[in-house]
Coordinates of C-alpha atoms in Angstrom, one line a residue:
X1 CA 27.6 2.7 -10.5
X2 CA 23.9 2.1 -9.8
X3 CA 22.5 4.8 -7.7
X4 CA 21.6 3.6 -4.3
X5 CA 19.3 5.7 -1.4
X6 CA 18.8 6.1 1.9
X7 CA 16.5 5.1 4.6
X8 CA 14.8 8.1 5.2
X9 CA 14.1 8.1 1.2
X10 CA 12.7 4.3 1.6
X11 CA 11.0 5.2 4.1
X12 CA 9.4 8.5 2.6
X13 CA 8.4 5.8 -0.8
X14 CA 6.8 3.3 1.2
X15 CA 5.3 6.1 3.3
X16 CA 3.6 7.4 0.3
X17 CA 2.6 4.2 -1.9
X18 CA 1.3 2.4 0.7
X19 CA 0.2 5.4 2.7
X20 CA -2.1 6.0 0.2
X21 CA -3.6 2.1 0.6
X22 CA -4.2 2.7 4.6
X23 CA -5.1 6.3 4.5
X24 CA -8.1 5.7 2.3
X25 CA -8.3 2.5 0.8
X26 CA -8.5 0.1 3.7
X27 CA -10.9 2.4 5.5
X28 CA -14.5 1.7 4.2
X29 CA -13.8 -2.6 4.4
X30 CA -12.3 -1.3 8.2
X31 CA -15.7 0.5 9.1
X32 CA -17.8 -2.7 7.5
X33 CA -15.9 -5.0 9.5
X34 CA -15.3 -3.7 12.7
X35 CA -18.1 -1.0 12.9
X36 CA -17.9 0.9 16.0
X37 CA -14.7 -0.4 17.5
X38 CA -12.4 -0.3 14.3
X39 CA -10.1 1.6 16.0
X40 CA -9.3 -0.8 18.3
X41 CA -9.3 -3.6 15.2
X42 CA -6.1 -0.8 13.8
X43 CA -4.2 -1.9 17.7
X44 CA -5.4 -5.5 17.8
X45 CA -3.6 -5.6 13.8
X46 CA -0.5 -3.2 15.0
X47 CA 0.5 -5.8 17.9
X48 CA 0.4 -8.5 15.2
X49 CA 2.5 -6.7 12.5
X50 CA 5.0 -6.0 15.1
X51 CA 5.6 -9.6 15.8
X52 CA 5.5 -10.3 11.9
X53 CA 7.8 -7.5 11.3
X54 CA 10.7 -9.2 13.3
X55 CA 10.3 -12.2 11.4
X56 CA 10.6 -9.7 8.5
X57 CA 13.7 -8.0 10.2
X58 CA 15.5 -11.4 10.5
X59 CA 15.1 -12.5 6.5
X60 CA 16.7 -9.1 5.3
X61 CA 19.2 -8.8 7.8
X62 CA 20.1 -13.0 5.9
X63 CA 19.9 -10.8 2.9
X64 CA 22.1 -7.7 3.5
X65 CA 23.4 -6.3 0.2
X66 CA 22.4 -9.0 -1.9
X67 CA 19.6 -9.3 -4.7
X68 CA 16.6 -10.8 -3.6
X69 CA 17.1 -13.3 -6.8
X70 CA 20.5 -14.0 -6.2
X71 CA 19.6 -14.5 -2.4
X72 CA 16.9 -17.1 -2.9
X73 CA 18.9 -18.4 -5.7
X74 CA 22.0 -19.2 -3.3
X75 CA 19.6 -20.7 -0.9
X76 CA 16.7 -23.0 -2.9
X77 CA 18.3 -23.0 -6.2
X78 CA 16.8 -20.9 -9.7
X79 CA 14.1 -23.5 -10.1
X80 CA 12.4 -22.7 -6.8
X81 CA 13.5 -19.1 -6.9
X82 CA 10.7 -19.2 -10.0
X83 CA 8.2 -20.3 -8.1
X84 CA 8.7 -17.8 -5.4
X85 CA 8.8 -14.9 -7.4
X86 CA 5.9 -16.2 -9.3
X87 CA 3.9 -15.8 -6.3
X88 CA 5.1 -12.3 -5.4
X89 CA 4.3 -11.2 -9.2
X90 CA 0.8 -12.9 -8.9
X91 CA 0.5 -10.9 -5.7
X92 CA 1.8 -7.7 -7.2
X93 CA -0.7 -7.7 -10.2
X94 CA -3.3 -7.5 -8.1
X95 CA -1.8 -5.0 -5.7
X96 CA -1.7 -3.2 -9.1
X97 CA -5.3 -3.8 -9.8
X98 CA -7.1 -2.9 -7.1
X99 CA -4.9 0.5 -6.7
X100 CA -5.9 1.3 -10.4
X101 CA -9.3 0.2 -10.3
X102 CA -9.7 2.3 -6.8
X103 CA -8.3 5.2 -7.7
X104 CA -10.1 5.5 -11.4
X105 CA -13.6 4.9 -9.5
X106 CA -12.8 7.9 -7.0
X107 CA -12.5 10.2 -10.1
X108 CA -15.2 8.9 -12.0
X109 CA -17.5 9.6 -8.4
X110 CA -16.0 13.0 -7.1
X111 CA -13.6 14.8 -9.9
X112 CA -15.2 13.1 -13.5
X113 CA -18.3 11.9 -13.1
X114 CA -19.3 12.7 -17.1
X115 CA -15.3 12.0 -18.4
X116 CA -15.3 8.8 -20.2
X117 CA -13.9 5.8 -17.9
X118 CA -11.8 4.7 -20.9
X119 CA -10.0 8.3 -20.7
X120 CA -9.9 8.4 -16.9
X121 CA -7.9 5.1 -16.5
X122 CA -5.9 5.4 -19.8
X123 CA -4.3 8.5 -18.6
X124 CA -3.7 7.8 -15.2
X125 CA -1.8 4.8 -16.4
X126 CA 0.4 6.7 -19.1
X127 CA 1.3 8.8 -16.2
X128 CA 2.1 5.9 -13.6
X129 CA 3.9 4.0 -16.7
X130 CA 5.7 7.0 -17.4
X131 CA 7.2 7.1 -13.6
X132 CA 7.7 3.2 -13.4
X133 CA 10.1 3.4 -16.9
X134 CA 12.1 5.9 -16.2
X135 CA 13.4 4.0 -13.0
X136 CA 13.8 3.8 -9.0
X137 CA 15.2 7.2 -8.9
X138 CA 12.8 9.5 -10.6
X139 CA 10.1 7.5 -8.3
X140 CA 12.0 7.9 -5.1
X141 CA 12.8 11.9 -5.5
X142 CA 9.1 11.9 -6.4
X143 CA 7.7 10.6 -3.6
X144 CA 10.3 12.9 -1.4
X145 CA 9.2 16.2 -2.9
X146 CA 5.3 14.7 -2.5
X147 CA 5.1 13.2 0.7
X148 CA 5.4 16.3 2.9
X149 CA 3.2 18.3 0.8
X150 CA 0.9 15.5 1.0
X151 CA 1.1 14.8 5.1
X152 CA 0.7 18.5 6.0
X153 CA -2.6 18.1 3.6
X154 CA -3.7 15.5 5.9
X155 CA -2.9 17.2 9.3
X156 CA -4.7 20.3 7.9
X157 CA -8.1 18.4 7.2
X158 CA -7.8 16.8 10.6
X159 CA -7.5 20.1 12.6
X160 CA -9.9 22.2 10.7
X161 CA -12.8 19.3 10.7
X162 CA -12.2 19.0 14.5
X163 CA -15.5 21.2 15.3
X164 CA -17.3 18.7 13.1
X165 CA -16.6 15.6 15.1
X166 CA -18.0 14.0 18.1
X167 CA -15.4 11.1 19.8
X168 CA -18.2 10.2 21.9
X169 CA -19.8 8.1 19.0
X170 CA -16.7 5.9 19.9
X171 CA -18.7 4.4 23.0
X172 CA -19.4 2.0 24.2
X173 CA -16.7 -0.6 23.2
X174 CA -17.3 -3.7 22.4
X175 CA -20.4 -3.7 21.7
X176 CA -20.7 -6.0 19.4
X177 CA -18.3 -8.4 20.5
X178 CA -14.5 -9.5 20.0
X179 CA -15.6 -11.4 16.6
X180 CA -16.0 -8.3 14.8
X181 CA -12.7 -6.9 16.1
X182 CA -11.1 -9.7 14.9
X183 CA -12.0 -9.3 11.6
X184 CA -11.2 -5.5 11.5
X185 CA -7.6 -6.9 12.6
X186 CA -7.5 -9.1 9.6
X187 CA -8.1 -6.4 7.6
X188 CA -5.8 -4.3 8.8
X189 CA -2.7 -6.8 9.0
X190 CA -3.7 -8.1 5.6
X191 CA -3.4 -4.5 4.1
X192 CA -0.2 -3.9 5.5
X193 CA 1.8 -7.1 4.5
X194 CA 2.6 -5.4 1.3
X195 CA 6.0 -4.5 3.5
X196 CA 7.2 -7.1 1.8
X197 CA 8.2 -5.2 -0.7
X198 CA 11.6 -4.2 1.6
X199 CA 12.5 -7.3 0.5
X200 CA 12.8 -6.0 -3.4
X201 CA 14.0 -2.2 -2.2
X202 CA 16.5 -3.0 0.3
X203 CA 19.4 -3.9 -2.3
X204 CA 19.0 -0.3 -3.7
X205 CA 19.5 1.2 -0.4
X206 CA 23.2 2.3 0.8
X207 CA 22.9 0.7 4.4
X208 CA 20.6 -2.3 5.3
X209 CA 17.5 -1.8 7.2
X210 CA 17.8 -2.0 11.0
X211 CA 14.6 -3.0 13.2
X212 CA 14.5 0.3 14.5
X213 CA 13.3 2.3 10.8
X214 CA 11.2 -0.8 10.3
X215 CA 9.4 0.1 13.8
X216 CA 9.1 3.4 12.7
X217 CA 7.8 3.0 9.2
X218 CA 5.2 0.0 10.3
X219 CA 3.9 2.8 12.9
X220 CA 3.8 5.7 10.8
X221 CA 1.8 3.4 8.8
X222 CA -0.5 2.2 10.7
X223 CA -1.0 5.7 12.2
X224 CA -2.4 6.5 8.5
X225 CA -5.1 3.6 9.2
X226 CA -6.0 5.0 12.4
X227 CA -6.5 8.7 11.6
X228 CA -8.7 8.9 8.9
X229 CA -11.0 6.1 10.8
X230 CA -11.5 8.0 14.1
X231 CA -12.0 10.9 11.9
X232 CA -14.5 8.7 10.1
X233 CA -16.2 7.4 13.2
X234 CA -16.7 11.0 14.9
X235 CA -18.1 12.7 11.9
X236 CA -20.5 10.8 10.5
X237 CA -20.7 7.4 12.8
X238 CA -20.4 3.8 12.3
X239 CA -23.3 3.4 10.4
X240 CA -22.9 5.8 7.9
X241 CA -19.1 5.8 7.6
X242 CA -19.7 2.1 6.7
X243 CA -22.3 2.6 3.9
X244 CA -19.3 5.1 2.5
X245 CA -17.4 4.3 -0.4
X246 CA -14.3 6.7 0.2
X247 CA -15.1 7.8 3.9
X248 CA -11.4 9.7 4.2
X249 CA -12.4 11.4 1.1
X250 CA -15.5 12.3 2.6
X251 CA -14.0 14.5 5.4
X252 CA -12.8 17.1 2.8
X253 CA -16.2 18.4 2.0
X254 CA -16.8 18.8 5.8
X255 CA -13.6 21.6 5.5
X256 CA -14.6 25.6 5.0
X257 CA -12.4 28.5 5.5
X258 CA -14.3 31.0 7.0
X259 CA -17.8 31.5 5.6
X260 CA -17.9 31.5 2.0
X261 CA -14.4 29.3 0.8
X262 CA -15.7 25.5 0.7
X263 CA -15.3 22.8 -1.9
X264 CA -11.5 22.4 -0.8
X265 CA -11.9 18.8 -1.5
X266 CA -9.7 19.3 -4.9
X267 CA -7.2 19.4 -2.6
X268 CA -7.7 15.9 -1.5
X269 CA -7.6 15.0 -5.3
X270 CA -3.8 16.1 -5.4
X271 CA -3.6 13.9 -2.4
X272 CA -4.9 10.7 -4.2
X273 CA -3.3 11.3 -7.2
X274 CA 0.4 11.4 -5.2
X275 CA 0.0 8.5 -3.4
X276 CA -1.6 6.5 -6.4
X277 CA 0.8 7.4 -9.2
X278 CA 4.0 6.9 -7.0
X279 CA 1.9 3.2 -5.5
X280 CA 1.5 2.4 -9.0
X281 CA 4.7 3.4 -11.0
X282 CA 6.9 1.1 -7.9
X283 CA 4.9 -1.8 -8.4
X284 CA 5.1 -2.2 -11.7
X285 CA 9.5 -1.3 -11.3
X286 CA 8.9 -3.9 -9.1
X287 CA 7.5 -6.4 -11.2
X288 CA 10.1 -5.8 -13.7
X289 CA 12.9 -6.5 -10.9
X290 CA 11.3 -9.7 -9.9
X291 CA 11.1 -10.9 -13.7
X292 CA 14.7 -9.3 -15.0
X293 CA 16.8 -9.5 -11.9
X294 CA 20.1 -8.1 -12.8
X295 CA 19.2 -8.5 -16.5
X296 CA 16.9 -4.8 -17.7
X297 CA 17.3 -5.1 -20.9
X298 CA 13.8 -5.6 -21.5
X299 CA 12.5 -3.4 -18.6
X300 CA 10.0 -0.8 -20.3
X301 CA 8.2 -3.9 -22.3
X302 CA 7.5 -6.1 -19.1
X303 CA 6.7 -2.5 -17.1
X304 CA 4.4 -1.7 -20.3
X305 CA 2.4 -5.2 -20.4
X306 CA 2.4 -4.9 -16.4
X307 CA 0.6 -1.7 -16.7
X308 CA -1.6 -2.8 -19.6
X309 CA -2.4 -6.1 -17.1
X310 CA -3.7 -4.1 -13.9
X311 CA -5.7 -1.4 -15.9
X312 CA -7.7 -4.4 -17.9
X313 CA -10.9 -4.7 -15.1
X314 CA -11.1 -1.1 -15.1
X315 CA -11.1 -0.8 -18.4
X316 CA -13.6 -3.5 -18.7
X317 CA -15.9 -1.1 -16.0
X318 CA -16.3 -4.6 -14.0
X319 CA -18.9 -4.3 -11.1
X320 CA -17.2 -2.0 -8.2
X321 CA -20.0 -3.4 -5.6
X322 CA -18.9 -7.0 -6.9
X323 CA -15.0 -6.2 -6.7
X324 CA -15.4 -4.3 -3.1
X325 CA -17.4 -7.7 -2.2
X326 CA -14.6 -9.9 -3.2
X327 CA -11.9 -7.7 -1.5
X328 CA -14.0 -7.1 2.5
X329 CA -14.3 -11.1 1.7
X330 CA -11.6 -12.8 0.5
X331 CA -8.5 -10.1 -0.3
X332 CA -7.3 -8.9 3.2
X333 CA -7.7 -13.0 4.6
X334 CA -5.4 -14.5 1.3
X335 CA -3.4 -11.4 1.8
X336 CA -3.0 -12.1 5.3
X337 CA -2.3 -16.1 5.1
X338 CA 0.1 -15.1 1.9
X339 CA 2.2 -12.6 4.1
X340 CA 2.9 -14.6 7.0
X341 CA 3.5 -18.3 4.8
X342 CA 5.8 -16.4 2.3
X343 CA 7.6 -14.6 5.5
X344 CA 8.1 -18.0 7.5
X345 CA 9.2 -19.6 4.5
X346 CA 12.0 -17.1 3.5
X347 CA 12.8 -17.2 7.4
X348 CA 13.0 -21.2 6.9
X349 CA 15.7 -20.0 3.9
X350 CA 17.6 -18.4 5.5
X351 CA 18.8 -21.9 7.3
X352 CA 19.7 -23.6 4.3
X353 CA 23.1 -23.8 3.6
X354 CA 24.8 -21.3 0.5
X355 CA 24.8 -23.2 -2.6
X356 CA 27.4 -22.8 -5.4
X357 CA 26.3 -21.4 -8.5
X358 CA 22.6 -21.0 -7.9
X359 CA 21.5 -24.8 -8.8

């Protein structure tokens, strides 16, 4: 029988793997965007996701215990099936991507500055490849053993920078405008659409979701943007929180223990490393899933050539300034406009009658 988990287990996952995207990730194209008032950017984006997490709610309570393959294929039939889950791989690679690529350039700047970039992304791959084959379960316990370790990390940087920070900066508001606001929205709903990946989880899960852990989980989530950016904001200011390339990461070196411990910001390495390695190793199950469906018999190849896919523009050292260009610019907005038309059409699915056989 295949093992199945619970919602606080989901919940701890998602918690961590795309924690780790809106704790630190998502912050510096945040501070660009919104600049003083990205804060208020994180609420204008949280009122939206509620609305598109209803919508979200509705398609997987149409889904209950079923596959998401053999969902869409008893509503659109296997040939349209492919061309939906071709888009959510597409979308997945890239998720991939940009998690490796990040995560590799934050060692090569704070941890490994002189360690070959060949031998920094080769072996945080081997590590997230060895999670993803191994399966759900070893990925899920993981992340549940991680996450609290992790979270009381975060809290403990928070409290002990508080003398460093001045929430005045925050004023006034609006300075700038709504338009900038707006933007900072975009970028926060667009990082946070990757809850579509409930769709793929919630067959392995012993009871459906209900709206009520989705609320929680979406807020918990976007708690993780909002954080680390007022932290941001108060210590060093808009201005220089924006020219920051890992401004979360940043707040570690502000952190001594009494007068002569500093240099705690290894600790924020463990941090990065949780959260990445967990992020990495589900996607890439999860791109299997959407490939194999209920047929693994080749699971480890298509996890393998996934893996050796995202790590290929890291490996290649492409231009971080031109990659973090074409993320502010065009990621969070196709991100965004992909959520919300893949969402409305699976809503529009769930309408269609139940077909025989699939075709």
């Amino acid at each position: 029988m295949e093992t199945t988990f619970s919602r606080p287990q989901i919940v701890f996952l998602l918690l961590l793997s795309l924690g780790i995207s809106n704790h630190v990730f998502i912050i510096p194209h945040l501070i660009q965007a919104a600049g003083r008032d990205a804060w208020i950017s994180v609420l204008f984006g949280y009122a939206v996701l509620i609305g598109w997490s209803l919508i979200l709610f509705l398609v997987l309570k149409s889904m209950r215990a079923s596959s998401f393959n053999d969902w869409l294929d008893m509503r659109i039939g296997k040939p349209w099936r492919w061309l939906v889950c071709g888009a959510l791989v597409l979308y997945i690679l890239i998720l991939g991507i940009l998690i490796v690529f990040d995560t590799t350039r934050n060692i090569n700047i704070y941890l490994l500055p002189r360690t070959s970039n060949v031998v920094v992304v080769l072996c945080f791959v081997l590590i997230s490849f060895g999670a993803a084959r191994t399966g759900l379960k070893t990925i899920v316990h993981m992340s549940t053993v991680l996450l609290p370790i992790v979270w009381l990390l975060g809290i403990g940087v928070s409290t002990f920078t508080m003398s460093s920070k001045d929430y005045g900066i925050l004023h006034p508001f609006f300075a700038e405008g709504i338009g900038p606001d707006v933007h900072g929205g975009v970028v926060v709903v667009g990082g946070s659409i990757e809850l579509l990946v409930l769709l793929l989880l919630q067959p392995k899960m012993s009871k459906p979701m209900n709206y009520g852990t989705i609320f929680i989980l979406l807020t918990l989530l976007v708690g993780l943007i909002i954080g680390p950016t007022l932290g941001s904001l108060s210590a060093f200011g808009p201005s220089e929180a924006g020219n920051m390339r890992f401004p979360a990461f940043e707040q570690w070196r502000l952190l001594m223990l009494g007068d002569y411990i500093s240099h705690l910001d290894f600790l924020a390495a463990f941090q990065l490393m949780a959260g990445s390695v967990t992020r990495t190793a589900l996607l890439m199950y999860l791109l299997s899933e959407l490939i194999l469906g209920r047929f693994p018999k080749y699971r480890q190849i298509v996890i393998g050539c996934g893996t050796a896919l995202v790590s290929v523009p890291s490996l290649l050292q492409l231009s971080d300034i031109a990659m973090q260009a074409a993320i502010h610019h065009y990621f969070y907005m196709i991100s965004l406009l992909f959520g919300c038309g893949i969402l409305a059409a699976l809503f529009a699915f769930s309408f269609f009658p139940v077909r025989k056989g699939g075709y």
